[in-house]
GROMACS .gro file of N, CA, C and O in nm:
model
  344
    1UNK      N    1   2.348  -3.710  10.333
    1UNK     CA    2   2.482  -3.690  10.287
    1UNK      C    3   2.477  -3.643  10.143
    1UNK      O    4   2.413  -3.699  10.054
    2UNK      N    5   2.549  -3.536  10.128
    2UNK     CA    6   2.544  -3.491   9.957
    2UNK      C    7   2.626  -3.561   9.928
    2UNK      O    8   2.695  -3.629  10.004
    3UNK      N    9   2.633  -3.551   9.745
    3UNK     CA   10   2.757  -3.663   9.660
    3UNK      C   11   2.817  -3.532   9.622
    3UNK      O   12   2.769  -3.419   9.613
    4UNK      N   13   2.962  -3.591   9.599
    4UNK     CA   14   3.060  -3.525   9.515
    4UNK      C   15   3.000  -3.453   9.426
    4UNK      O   16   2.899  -3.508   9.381
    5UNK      N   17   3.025  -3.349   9.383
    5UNK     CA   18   3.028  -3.252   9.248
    5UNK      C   19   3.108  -3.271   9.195
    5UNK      O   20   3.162  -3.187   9.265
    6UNK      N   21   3.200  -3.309   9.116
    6UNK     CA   22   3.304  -3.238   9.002
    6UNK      C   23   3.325  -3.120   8.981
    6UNK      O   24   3.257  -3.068   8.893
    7UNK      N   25   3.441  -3.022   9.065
    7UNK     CA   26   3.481  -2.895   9.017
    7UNK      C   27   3.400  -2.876   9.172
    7UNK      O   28   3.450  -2.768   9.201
    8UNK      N   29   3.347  -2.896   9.241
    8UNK     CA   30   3.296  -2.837   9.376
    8UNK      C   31   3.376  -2.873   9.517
    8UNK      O   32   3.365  -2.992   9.544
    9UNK      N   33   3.433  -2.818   9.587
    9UNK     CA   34   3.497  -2.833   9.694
    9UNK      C   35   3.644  -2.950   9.665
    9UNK      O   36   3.696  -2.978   9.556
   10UNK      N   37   3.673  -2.989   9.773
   10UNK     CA   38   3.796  -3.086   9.806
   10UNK      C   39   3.716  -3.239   9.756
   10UNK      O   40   3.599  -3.259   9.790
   11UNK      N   41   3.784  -3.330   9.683
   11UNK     CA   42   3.756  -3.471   9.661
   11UNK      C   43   3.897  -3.534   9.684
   11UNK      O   44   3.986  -3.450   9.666
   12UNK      N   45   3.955  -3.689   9.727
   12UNK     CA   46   4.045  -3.696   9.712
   12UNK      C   47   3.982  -3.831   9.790
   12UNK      O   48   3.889  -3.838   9.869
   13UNK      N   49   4.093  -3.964   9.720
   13UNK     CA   50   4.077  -4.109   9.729
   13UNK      C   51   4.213  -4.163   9.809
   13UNK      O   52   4.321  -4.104   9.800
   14UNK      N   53   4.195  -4.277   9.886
   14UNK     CA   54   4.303  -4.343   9.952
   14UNK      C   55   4.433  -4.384   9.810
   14UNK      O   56   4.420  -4.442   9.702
   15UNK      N   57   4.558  -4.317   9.883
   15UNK     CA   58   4.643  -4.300   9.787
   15UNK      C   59   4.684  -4.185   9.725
   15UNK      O   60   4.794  -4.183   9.671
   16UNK      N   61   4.586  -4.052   9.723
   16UNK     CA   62   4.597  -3.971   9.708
   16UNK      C   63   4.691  -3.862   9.763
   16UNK      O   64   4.704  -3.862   9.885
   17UNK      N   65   4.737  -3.798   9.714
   17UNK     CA   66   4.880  -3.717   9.797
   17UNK      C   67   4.834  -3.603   9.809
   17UNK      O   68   4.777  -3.550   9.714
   18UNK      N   69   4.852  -3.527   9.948
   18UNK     CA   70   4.742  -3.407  10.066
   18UNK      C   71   4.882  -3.313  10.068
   18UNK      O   72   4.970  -3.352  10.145
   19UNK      N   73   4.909  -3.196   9.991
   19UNK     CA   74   5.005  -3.114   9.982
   19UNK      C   75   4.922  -2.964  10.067
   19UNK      O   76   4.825  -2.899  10.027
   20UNK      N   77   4.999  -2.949  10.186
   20UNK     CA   78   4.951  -2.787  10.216
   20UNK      C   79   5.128  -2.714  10.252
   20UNK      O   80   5.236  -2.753  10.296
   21UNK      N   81   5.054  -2.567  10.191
   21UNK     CA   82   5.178  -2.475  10.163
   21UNK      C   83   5.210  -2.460  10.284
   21UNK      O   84   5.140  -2.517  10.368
   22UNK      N   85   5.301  -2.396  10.318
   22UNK     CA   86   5.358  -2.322  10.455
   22UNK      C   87   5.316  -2.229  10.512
   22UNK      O   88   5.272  -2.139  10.440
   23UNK      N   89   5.310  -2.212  10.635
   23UNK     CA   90   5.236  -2.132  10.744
   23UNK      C   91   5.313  -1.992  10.688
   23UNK      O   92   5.247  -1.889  10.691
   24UNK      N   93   5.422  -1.987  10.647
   24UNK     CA   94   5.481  -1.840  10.622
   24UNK      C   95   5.559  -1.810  10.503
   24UNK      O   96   5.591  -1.919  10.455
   25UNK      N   97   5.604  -1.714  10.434
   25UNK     CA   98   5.690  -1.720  10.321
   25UNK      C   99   5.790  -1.768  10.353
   25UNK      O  100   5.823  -1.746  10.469
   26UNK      N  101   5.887  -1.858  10.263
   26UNK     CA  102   5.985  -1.950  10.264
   26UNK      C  103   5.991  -2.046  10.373
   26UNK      O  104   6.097  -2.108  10.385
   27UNK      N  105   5.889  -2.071  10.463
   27UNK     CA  106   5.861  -2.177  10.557
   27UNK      C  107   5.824  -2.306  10.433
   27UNK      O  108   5.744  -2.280  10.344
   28UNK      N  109   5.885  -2.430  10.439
   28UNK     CA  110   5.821  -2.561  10.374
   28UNK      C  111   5.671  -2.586  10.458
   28UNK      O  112   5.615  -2.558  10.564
   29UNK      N  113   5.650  -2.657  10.336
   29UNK     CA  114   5.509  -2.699  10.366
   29UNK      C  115   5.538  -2.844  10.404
   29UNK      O  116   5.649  -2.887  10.435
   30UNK      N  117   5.398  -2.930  10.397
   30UNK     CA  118   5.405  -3.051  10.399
   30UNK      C  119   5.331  -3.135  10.316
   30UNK      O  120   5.234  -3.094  10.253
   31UNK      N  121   5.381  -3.282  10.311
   31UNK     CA  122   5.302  -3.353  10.257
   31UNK      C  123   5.224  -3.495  10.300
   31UNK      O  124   5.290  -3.542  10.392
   32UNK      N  125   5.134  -3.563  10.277
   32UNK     CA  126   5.109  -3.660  10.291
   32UNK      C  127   4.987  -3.775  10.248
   32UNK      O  128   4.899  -3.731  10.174
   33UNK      N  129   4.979  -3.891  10.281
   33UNK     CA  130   4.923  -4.009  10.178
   33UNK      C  131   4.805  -3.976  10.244
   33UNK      O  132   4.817  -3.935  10.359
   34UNK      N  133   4.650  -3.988  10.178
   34UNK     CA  134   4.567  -4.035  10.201
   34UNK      C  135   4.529  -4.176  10.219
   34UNK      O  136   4.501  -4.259  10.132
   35UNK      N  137   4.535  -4.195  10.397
   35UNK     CA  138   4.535  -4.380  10.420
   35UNK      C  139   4.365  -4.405  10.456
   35UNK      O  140   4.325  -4.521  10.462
   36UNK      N  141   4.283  -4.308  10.476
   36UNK     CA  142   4.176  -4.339  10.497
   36UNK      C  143   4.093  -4.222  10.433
   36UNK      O  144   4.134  -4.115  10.387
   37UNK      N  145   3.905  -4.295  10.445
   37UNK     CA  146   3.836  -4.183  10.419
   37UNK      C  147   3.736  -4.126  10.559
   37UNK      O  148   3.785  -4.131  10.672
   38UNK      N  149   3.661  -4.099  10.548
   38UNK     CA  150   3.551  -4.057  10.622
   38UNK      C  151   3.415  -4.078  10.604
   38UNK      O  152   3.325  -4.118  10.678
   39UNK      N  153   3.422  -4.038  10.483
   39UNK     CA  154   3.277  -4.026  10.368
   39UNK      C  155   3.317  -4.122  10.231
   39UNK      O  156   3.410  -4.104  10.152
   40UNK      N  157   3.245  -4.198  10.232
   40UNK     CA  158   3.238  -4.239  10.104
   40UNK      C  159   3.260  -4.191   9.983
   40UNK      O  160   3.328  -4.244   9.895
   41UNK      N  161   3.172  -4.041   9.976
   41UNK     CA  162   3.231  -3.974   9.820
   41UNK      C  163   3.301  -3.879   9.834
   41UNK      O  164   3.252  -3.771   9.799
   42UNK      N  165   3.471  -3.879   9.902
   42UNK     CA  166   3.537  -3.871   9.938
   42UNK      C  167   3.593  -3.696   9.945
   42UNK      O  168   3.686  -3.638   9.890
   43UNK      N  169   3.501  -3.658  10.030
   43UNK     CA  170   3.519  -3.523  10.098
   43UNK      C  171   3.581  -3.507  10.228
   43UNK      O  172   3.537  -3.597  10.300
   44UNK      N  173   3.647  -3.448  10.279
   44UNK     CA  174   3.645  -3.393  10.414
   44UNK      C  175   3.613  -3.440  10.525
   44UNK      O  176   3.493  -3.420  10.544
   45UNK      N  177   3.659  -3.489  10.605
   45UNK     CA  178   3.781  -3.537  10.664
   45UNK      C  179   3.893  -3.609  10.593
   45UNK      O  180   3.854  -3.642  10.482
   46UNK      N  181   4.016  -3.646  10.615
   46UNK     CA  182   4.040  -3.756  10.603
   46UNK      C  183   4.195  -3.800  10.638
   46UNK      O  184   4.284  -3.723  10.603
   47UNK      N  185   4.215  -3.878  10.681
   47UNK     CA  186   4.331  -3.976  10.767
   47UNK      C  187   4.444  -3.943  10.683
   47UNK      O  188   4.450  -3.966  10.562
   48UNK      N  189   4.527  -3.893  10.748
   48UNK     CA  190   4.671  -3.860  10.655
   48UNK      C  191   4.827  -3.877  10.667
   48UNK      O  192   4.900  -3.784  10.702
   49UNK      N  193   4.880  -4.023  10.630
   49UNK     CA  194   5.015  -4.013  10.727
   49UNK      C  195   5.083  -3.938  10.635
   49UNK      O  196   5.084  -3.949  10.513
   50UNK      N  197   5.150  -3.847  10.716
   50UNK     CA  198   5.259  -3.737  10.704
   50UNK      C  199   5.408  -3.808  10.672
   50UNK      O  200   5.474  -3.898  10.725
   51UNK      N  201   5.424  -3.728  10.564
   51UNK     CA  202   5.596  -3.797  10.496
   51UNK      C  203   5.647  -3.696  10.596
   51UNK      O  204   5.681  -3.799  10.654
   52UNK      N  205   5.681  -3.609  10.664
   52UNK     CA  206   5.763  -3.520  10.739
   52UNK      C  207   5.792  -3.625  10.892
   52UNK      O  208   5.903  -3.667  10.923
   53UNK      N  209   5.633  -3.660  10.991
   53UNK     CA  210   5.662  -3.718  11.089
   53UNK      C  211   5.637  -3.887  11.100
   53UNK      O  212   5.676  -3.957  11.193
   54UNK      N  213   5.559  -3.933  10.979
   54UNK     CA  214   5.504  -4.102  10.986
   54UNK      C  215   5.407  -4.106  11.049
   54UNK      O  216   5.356  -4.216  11.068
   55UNK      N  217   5.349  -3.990  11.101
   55UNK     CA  218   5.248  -3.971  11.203
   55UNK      C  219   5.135  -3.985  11.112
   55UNK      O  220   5.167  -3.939  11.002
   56UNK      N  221   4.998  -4.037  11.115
   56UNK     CA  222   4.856  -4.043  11.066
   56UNK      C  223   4.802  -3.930  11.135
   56UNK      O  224   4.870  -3.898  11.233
   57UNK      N  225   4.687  -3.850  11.110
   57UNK     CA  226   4.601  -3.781  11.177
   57UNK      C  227   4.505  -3.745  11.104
   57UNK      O  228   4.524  -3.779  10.987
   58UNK      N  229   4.384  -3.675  11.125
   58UNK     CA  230   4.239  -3.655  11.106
   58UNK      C  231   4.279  -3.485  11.031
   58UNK      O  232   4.332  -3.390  11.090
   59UNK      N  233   4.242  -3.490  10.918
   59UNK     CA  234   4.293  -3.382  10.845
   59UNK      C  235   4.180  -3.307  10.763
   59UNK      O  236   4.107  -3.362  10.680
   60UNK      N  237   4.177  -3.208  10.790
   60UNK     CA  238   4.061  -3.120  10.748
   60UNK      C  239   4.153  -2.992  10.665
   60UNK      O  240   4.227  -2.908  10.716
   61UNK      N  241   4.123  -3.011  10.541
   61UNK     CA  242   4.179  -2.888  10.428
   61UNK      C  243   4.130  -2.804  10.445
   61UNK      O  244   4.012  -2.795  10.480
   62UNK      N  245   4.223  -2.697  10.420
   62UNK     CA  246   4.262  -2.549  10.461
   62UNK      C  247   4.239  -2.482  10.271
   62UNK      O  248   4.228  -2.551  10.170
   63UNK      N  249   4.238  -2.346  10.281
   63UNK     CA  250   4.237  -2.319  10.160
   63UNK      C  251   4.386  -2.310  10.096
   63UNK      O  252   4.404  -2.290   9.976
   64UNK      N  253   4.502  -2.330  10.202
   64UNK     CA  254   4.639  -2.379  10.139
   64UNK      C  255   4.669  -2.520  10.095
   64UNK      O  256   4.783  -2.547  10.058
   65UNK      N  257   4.551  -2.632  10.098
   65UNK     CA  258   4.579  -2.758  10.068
   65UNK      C  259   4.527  -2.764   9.906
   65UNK      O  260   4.466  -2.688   9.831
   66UNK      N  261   4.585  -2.894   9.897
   66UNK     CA  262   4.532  -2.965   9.693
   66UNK      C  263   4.583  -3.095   9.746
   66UNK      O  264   4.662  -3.138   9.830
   67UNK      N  265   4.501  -3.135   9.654
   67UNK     CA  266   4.477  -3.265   9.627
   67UNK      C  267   4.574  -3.323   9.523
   67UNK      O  268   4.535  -3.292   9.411
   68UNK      N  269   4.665  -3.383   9.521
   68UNK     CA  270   4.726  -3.451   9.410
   68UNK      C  271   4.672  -3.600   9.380
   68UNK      O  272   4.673  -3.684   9.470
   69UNK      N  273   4.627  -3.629   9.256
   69UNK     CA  274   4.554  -3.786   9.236
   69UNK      C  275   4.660  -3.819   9.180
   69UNK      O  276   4.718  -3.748   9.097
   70UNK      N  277   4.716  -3.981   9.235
   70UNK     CA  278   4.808  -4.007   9.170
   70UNK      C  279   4.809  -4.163   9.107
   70UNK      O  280   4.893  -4.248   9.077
   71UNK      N  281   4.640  -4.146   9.108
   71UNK     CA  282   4.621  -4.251   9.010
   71UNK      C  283   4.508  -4.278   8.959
   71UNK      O  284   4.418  -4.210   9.007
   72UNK      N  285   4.480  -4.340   8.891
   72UNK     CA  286   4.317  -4.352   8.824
   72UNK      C  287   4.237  -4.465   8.846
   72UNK      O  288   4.286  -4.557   8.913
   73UNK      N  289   4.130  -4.475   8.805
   73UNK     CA  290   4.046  -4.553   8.875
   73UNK      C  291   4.084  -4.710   8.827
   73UNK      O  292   4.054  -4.803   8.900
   74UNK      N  293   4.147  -4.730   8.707
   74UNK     CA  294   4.158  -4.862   8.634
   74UNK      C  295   4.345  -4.929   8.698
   74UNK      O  296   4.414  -5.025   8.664
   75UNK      N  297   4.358  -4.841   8.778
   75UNK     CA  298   4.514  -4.850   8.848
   75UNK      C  299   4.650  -4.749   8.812
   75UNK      O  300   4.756  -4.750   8.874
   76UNK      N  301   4.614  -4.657   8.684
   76UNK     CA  302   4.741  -4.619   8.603
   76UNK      C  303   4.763  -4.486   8.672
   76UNK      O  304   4.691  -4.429   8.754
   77UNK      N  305   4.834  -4.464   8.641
   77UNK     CA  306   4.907  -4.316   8.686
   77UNK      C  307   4.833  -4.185   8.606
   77UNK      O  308   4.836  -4.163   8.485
   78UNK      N  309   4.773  -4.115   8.701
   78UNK     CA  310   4.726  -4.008   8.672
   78UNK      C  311   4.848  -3.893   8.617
   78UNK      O  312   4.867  -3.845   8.505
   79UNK      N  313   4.915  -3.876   8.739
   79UNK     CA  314   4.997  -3.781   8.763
   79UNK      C  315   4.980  -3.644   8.698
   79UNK      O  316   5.059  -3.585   8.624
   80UNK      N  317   4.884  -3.613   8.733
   80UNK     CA  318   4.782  -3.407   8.755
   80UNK      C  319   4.777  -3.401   8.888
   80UNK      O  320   4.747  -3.478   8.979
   81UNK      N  321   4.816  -3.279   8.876
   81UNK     CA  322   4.756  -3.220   9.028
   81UNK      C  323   4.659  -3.074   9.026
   81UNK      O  324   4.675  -2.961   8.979
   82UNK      N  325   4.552  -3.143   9.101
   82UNK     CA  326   4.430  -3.051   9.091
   82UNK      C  327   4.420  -2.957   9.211
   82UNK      O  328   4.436  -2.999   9.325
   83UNK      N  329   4.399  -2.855   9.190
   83UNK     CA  330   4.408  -2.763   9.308
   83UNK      C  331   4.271  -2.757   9.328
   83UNK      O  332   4.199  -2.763   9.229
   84UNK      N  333   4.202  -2.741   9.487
   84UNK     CA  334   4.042  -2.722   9.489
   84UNK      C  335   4.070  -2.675   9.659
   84UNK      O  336   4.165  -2.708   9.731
   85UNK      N  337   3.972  -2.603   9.688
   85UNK     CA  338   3.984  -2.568   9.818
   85UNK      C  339   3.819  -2.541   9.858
   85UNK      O  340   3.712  -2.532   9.798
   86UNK      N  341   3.866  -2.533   9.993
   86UNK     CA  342   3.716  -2.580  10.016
   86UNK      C  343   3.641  -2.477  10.029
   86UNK      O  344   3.520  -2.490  10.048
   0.00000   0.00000   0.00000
């Protein structure tokens, strides 16, 4: 298993907010929580309930997804949003 890079591909932690754009111009996109991981140093896959349906599912980023961290490791509010694609 490789580790995370910094600045290399998709990273993103439980809690984390999974934003992908819309399939078409002026189509909404969606959003949703990171409730699980896959991998430990937290790449690709990962468990995502959807604010649109409440639905969870197995979510693999697209080069229309980012990662929003919306918090830091000591508990506080990050609030950046990092764009990275895979």
């Amino acid at each position: 298993m490789k580790t995370y890079v910094p600045g290399h591909g998709v990273h993103a932690e439980v809690g984390d907010q999974i934003v992908v754009g819309g399939p078409t111009v002026g189509t909404p996109g969606r959003d949703g929580e990171v409730v699980a991981l896959h991998h430990d140093d937290g790449t690709p896959p990962y468990d995502v309930r959807w604010s649109d349906t409440g639905r969870t599912t197995v979510f693999f980023p697209g080069p229309d997804a980012h990662v929003r961290h919306l918090h830091t490791e000591r508990g506080g509010s990050r609030r950046t949003e990092q764009q990275r694609t895979v």
